[in-house]
Short mmCIF file of C-alpha atoms in Angstrom, two decimals:
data_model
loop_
_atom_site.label_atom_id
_atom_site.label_comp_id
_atom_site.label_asym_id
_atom_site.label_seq_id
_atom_site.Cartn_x
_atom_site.Cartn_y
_atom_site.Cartn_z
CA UNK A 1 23.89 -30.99 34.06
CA UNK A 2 20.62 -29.39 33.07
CA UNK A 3 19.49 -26.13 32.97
CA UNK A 4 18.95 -23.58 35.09
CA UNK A 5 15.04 -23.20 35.79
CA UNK A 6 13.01 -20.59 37.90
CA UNK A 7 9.40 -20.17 38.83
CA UNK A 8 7.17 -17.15 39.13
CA UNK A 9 6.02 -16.84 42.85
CA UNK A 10 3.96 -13.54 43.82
CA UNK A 11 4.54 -11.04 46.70
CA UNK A 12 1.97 -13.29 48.65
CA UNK A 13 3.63 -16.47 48.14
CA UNK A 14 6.75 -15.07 49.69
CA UNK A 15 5.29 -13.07 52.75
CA UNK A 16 1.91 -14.80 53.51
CA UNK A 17 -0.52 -17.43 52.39
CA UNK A 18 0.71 -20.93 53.70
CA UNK A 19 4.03 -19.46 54.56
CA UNK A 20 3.20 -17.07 57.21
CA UNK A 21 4.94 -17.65 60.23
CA UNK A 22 7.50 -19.68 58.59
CA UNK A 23 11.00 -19.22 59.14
CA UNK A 24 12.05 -17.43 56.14
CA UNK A 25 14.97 -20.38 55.62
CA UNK A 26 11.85 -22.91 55.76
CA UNK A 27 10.11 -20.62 53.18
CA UNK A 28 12.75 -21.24 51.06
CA UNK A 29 13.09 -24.71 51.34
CA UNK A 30 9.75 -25.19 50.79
CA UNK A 31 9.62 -23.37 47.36
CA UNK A 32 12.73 -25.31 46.44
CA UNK A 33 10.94 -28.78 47.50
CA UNK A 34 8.01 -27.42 45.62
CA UNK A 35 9.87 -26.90 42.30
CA UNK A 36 11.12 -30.42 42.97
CA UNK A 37 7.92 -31.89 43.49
CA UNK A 38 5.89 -30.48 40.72
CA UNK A 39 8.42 -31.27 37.95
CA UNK A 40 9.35 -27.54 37.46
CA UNK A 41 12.71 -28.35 38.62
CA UNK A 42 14.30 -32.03 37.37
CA UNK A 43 17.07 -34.28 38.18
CA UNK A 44 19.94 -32.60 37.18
CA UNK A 45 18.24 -29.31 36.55
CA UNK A 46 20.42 -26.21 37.71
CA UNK A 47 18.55 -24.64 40.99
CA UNK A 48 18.75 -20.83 41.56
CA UNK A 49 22.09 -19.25 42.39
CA UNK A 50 22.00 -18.05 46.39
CA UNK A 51 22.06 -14.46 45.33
CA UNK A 52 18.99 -14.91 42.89
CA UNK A 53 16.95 -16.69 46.32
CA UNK A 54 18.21 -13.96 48.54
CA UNK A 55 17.41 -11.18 45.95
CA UNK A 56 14.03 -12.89 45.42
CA UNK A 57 13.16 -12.92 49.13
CA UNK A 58 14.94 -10.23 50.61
CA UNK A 59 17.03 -12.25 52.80
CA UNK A 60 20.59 -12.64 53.24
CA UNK A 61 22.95 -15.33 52.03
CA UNK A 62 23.25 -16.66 55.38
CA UNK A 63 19.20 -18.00 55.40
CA UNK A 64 19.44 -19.11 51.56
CA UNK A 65 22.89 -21.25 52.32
CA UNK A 66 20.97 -22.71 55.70
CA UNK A 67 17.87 -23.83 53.12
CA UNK A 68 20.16 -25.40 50.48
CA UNK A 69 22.27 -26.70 52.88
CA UNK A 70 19.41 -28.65 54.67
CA UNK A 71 18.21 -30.00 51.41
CA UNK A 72 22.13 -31.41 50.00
CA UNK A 73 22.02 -33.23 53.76
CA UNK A 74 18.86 -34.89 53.02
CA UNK A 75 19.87 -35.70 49.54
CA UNK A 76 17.00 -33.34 46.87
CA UNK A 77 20.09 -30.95 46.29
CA UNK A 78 23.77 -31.57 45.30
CA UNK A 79 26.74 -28.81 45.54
CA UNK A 80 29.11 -29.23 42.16
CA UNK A 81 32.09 -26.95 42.98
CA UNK A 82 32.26 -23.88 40.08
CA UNK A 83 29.08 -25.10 38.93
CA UNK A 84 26.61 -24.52 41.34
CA UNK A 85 23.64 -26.52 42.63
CA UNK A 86 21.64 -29.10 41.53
CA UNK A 87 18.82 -31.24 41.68
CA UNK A 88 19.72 -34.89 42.87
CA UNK A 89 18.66 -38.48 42.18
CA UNK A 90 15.92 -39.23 43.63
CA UNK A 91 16.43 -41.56 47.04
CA UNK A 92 15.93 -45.33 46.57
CA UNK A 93 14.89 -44.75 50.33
CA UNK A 94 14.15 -43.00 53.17
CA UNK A 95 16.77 -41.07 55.26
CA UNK A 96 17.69 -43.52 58.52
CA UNK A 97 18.72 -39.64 60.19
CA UNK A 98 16.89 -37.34 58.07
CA UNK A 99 13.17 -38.70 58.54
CA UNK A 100 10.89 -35.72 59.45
CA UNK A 101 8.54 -35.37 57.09
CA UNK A 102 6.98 -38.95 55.85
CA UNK A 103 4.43 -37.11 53.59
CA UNK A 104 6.98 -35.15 52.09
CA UNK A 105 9.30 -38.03 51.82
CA UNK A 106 6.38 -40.51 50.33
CA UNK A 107 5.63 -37.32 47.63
CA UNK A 108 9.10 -36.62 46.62
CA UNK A 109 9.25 -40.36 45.74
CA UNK A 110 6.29 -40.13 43.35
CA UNK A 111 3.65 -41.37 45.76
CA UNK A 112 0.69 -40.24 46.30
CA UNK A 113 0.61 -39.02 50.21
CA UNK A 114 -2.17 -39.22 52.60
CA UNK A 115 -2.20 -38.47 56.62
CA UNK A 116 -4.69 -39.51 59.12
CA UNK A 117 -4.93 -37.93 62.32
CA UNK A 118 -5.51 -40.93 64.60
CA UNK A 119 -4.88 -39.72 68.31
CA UNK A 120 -4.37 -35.63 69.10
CA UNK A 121 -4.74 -34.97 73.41
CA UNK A 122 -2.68 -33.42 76.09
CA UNK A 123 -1.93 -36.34 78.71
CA UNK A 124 0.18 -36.88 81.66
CA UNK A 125 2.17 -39.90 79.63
CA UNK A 126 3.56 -43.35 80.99
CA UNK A 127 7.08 -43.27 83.23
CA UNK A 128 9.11 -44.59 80.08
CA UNK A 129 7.82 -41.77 78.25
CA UNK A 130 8.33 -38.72 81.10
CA UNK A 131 12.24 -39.88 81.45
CA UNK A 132 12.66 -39.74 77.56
CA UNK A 133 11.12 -36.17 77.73
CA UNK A 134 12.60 -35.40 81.11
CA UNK A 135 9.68 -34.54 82.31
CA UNK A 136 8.57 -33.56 85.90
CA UNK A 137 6.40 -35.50 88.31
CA UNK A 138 2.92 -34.84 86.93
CA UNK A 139 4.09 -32.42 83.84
CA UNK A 140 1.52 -33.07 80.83
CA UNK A 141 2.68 -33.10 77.23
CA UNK A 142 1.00 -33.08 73.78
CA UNK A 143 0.75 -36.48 71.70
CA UNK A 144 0.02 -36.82 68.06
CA UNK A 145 -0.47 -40.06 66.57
CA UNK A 146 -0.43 -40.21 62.54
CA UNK A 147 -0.80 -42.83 59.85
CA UNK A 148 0.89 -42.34 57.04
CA UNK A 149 -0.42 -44.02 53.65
CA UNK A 150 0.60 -44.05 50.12
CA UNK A 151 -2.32 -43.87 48.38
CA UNK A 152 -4.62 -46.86 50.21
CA UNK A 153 -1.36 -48.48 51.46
CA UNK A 154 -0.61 -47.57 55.33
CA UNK A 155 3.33 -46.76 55.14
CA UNK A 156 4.56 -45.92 58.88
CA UNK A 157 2.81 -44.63 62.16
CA UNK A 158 3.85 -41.43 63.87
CA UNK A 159 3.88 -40.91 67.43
CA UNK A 160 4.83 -37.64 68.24
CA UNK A 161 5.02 -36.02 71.96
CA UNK A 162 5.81 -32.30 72.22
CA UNK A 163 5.94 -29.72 75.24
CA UNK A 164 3.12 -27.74 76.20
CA UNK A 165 4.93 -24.83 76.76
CA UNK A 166 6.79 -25.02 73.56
CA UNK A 167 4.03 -26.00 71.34
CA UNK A 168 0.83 -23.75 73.27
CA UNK A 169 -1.69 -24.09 70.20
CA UNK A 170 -0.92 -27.92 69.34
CA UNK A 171 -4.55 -28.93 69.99
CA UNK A 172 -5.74 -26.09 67.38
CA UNK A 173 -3.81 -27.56 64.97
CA UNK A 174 -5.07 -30.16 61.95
CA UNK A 175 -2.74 -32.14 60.97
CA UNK A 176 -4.07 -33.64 58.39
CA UNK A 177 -3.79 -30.79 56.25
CA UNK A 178 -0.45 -29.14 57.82
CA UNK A 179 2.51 -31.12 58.02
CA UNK A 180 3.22 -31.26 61.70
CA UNK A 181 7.31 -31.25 60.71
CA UNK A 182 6.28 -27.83 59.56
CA UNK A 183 4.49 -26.88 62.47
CA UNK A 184 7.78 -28.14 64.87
CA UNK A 185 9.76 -25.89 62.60
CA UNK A 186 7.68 -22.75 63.61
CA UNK A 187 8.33 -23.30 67.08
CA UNK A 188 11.63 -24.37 68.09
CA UNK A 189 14.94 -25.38 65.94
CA UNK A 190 16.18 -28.91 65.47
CA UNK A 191 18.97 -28.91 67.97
CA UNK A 192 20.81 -32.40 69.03
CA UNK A 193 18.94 -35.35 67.30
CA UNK A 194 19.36 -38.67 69.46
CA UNK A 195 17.79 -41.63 66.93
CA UNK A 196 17.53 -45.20 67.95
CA UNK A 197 16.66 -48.07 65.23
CA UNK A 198 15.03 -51.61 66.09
CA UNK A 199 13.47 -54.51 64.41
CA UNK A 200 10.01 -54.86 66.54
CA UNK A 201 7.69 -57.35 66.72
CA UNK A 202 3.90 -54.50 66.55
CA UNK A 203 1.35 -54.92 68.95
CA UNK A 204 -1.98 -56.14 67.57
CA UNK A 205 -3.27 -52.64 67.16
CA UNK A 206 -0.53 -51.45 65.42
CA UNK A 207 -0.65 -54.59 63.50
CA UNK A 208 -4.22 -53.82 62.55
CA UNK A 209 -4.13 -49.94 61.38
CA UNK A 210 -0.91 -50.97 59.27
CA UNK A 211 -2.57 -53.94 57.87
CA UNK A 212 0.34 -56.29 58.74
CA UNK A 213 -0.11 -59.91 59.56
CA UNK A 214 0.20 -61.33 63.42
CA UNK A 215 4.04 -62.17 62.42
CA UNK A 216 5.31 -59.32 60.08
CA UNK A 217 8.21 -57.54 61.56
CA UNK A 218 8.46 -53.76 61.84
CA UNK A 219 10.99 -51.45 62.00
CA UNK A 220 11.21 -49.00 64.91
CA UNK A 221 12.98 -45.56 64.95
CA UNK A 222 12.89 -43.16 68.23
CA UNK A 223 14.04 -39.75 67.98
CA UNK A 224 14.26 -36.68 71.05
CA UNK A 225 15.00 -33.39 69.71
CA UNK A 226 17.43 -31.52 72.34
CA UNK A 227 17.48 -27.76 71.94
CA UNK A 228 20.05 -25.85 74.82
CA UNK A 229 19.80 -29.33 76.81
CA UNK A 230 16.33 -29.85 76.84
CA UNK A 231 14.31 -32.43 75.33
CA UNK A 232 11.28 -30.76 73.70
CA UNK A 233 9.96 -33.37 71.10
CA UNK A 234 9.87 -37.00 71.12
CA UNK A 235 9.29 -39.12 68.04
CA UNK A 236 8.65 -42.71 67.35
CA UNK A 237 8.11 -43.60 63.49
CA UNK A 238 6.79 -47.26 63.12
CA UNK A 239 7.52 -48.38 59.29
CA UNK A 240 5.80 -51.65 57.74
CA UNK A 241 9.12 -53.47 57.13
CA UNK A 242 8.00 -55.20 53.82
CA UNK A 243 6.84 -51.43 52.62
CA UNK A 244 9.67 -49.38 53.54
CA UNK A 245 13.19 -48.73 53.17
CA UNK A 246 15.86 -46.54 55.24
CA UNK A 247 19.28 -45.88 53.90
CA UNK A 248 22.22 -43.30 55.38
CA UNK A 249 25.18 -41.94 53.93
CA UNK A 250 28.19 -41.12 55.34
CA UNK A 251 31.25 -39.92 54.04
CA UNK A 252 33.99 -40.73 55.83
CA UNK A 253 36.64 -38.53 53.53
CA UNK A 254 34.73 -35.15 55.90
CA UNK A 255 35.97 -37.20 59.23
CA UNK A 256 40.12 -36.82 58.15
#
């Protein structure tokens, strides 16, 4: 394995700046993703011990282990028993159950990410939308439709629907510049993920702002985020089949 590497990150880096109002576990995902993402930290590179991350933002162990733990389930981090923690391979895919943040994802796979804010409104959606969200007669939500591109080349399309009263300032929000899996972070917790996967044939619109031809299949992943036994987010990700990959891992060793 490599060696253990640390970065210099000021007073404001920790408490403020684009971190404020971050949970402090997200904080420190983030600068761990960061590391990862601007070469600091390399495959195989050693990552700081918990007790150096909770010393160096006066946290306990307990929000340090829920950080590194969230980033050895989506694969940037891997747990070597006596050894410590290190930087993984990177993925030959995307996560089929870990998809949340595409930009992220396209970035951490050497692209070059790029969002574009296509729809943002508060509507009163379609039935088949309401009884995903398990919403009442009438009850508007927030919708969020994104394009994701590496580079020039469209990658996915994000439809996102979140409650009002969960998400108050959604419509203030630009996210084009803030990643709106951050933004869910702030507010609520990811609780009970329920994911469906399908092989679609795209409408012609979403044919034409993915820059597929009339017959090009896509793939189609749903998601509802339950926290305490209530929906509060829905997702639907539309990939470009021919452009994008999803792989899972499961270890079936943990299940005996």
């Amino acid at each position: 394995m490599g060696n253990t590497k640390t970065a210099d990150i000021t007073d404001d880096e920790i408490l403020g700046g684009a971190t404020e109002g971050l949970p402090r576990y997200l904080v420190i995902k983030n600068h761990l993703l960061d590391q990862i993402r601007s070469g600091q930290l390399s495959t195989g590179d050693k990552a700081e011990s918990e007790n150096a991350l909770a010393k160096r933002f006066d946290v306990s162990r307990l929000t340090v282990q829920r950080a590194v733990r969230e980033l050895v389930t989506e694969g940037r981090l891997t747990r070597v028993q006596g050894s410590g923690t290190f930087v993984a391979p990177k993925p030959k895919g995307f996560s089929l159950f870990e998809v949340q943040d595409l930009a992220r994802e396209i970035e951490l796979q050497g692209g070059e990410p790029h969002t574009d804010v296509l729809i943002q409104r508060q509507l009163v959606p379609e039935k088949k939308v309401c009884d995903l969200l398990e919403l009442d007669d009438g009850e508007p939500v927030f919708e969020a439709v994104l394009l994701q591109r590496n580079g020039d080349t469209p990658i996915a399309i994000e439809d996102r629907y979140a409650r009002c009263d969960v998400f108050p300032n959604f419509l203030e929000k630009d996210f084009s510049q803030e990643s709106l899996y951050d933004y869910f972070s702030r507010r609520t917790e990811l609780g009970q993920l329920e994911t469906t996967l399908s092989a679609i044939m795209p409408y012609p619109l979403t044919c034409q702002r993915l820059g597929l031809g009339s017959g090009d299949p896509c793939l189609h992943l749903e998601r509802r985020n339950r926290v305490d036994g209530r929906v509060v987010t829905l997702s639907r990700f539309t990939f470009a089949g021919s452009r994008f990959n999803l792989t899972s891992s499961y270890n079936a060793a943990a299940q005996f």
